[in-house]
Amino acid sequence: MRGYFADDLLLMMPTGTLAGVRLFGEVVSAHRAPLAVALTEQGRDSEEVTLDLTGVRCFANSALEILVALSRRLRPPQRLVVRAAPGLELRERLVAHGWDDIDTLRLIDA
């Protein structure tokens, strides 16, 4: 990742040791493009990319759609691993949209 992304709602930074991105704050529709760029850059040379959302209070459905789209482009053994607090209800939202069967998207409750 070339660097960090920050605005009034969100701080995005590369994870320290793993290929991935860590977010803090609120992820809204306007953050879709920077999120897609960051995850794509991190996934170029790695089979597993981690998105750490443990510091996120709100995650918009439009941002979730980006995760689904990126995951569908991956080919096993590549995958996107998303760490998130249960309070974001990502698992429930994935099920509600029928996106819970994507093999290259793994959700971990943190």
C-alpha positions as a printed Julia matrix, in Angstrom:
110×3 Matrix{Float64}:
   0.0     0.0    0.0
   1.48    3.29  -1.02
   0.54    4.95   2.22
  -2.27    5.75   4.51
  -5.74    7.06   3.85
  -7.48    9.36   6.27
 -10.47   11.64   6.32
 -12.87   12.9    8.98
 -14.48    9.45   9.38
 -11.84    6.84   8.55
  -8.19    5.99   9.07
  -6.85    3.24   6.8
  -3.37    1.83   7.2
  -1.43   -1.27   6.21
  -1.18   -4.01   8.82
   2.19   -4.48  10.4
   3.14   -8.04   9.56
   0.44   -9.51   7.34
  -0.64   -8.55   3.86
  -3.65   -6.48   4.66
  -5.31   -3.31   5.78
  -6.53   -2.11   9.16
  -9.37    0.41   9.46
 -10.49    2.69  12.28
 -13.69    4.73  12.42
 -16.64    4.58  10.04
 -16.65    3.16   6.51
 -19.17    4.88   4.25
 -19.89    4.68   0.53
 -17.26    7.32  -0.28
 -14.56    4.94   1.03
 -15.25    2.21  -1.51
 -12.56    3.27  -3.97
  -9.71    3.71  -1.47
 -10.67    0.41   0.15
 -10.67   -1.41  -3.18
  -7.3     0.06  -4.15
  -5.72   -0.81  -0.81
  -6.95   -4.4   -0.81
  -6.0    -4.93  -4.45
  -2.48   -3.63  -3.83
  -2.05   -5.83  -0.77
  -3.3    -8.9   -2.63
  -0.9    -8.71  -5.55
   1.81  -10.86  -3.96
  -0.09  -12.73  -1.28
  -2.5   -15.64  -1.16
  -4.27  -14.24   1.9
  -5.19  -10.62   2.49
  -6.51   -9.56   5.89
  -8.97   -6.73   6.41
  -9.05   -5.83  10.09
 -12.26   -4.05  10.99
 -11.94   -4.41  14.76
 -11.58   -0.63  15.05
 -14.64    0.11  12.9
 -17.97    1.32  14.36
 -19.98    1.4   11.13
 -19.52   -0.46   7.84
 -21.8     0.54   4.96
 -23.46   -2.06   2.75
 -21.87   -0.43  -0.3
 -18.43   -1.14   1.2
 -19.52   -4.72   1.87
 -20.39   -4.99  -1.82
 -16.77   -4.05  -2.63
 -15.5    -6.88  -0.41
 -17.8    -9.32  -2.18
 -16.72   -8.11  -5.64
 -13.02   -8.36  -4.75
 -13.5   -11.8   -3.22
 -15.23  -13.09  -6.31
 -12.22  -12.07  -8.42
  -9.88  -14.19  -6.28
  -9.03  -17.78  -7.17
  -8.28  -20.38  -4.48
  -6.02  -20.62  -2.63
  -6.28  -16.81  -2.59
  -8.77  -15.36  -0.13
  -9.84  -12.27   1.74
 -10.0   -12.68   5.5
 -12.16  -10.12   7.29
 -11.81   -9.71  11.06
 -14.75   -7.84  12.54
 -16.67   -7.44  15.77
 -20.08   -9.16  15.81
 -21.68   -5.75  16.37
 -21.11   -4.87  12.69
 -23.43   -7.78  11.79
 -21.4    -8.6    8.67
 -22.23  -12.3    8.84
 -25.97  -11.57   8.98
 -25.74   -9.11   6.11
 -23.77  -11.57   3.98
 -26.43  -14.21   4.59
 -29.26  -11.76   3.85
 -27.76  -10.98   0.43
 -26.84  -14.6   -0.35
 -23.13  -13.8   -0.22
 -22.26  -16.27   2.53
 -21.2   -19.02   0.11
 -18.15  -17.26  -1.37
 -15.19  -19.59  -0.79
 -12.64  -16.81  -1.13
 -14.22  -14.65   1.59
 -13.7   -15.67   5.2
 -15.22  -13.8    8.12
 -13.66  -14.08  11.57
 -15.43  -12.74  14.64
 -12.99  -10.71  16.71
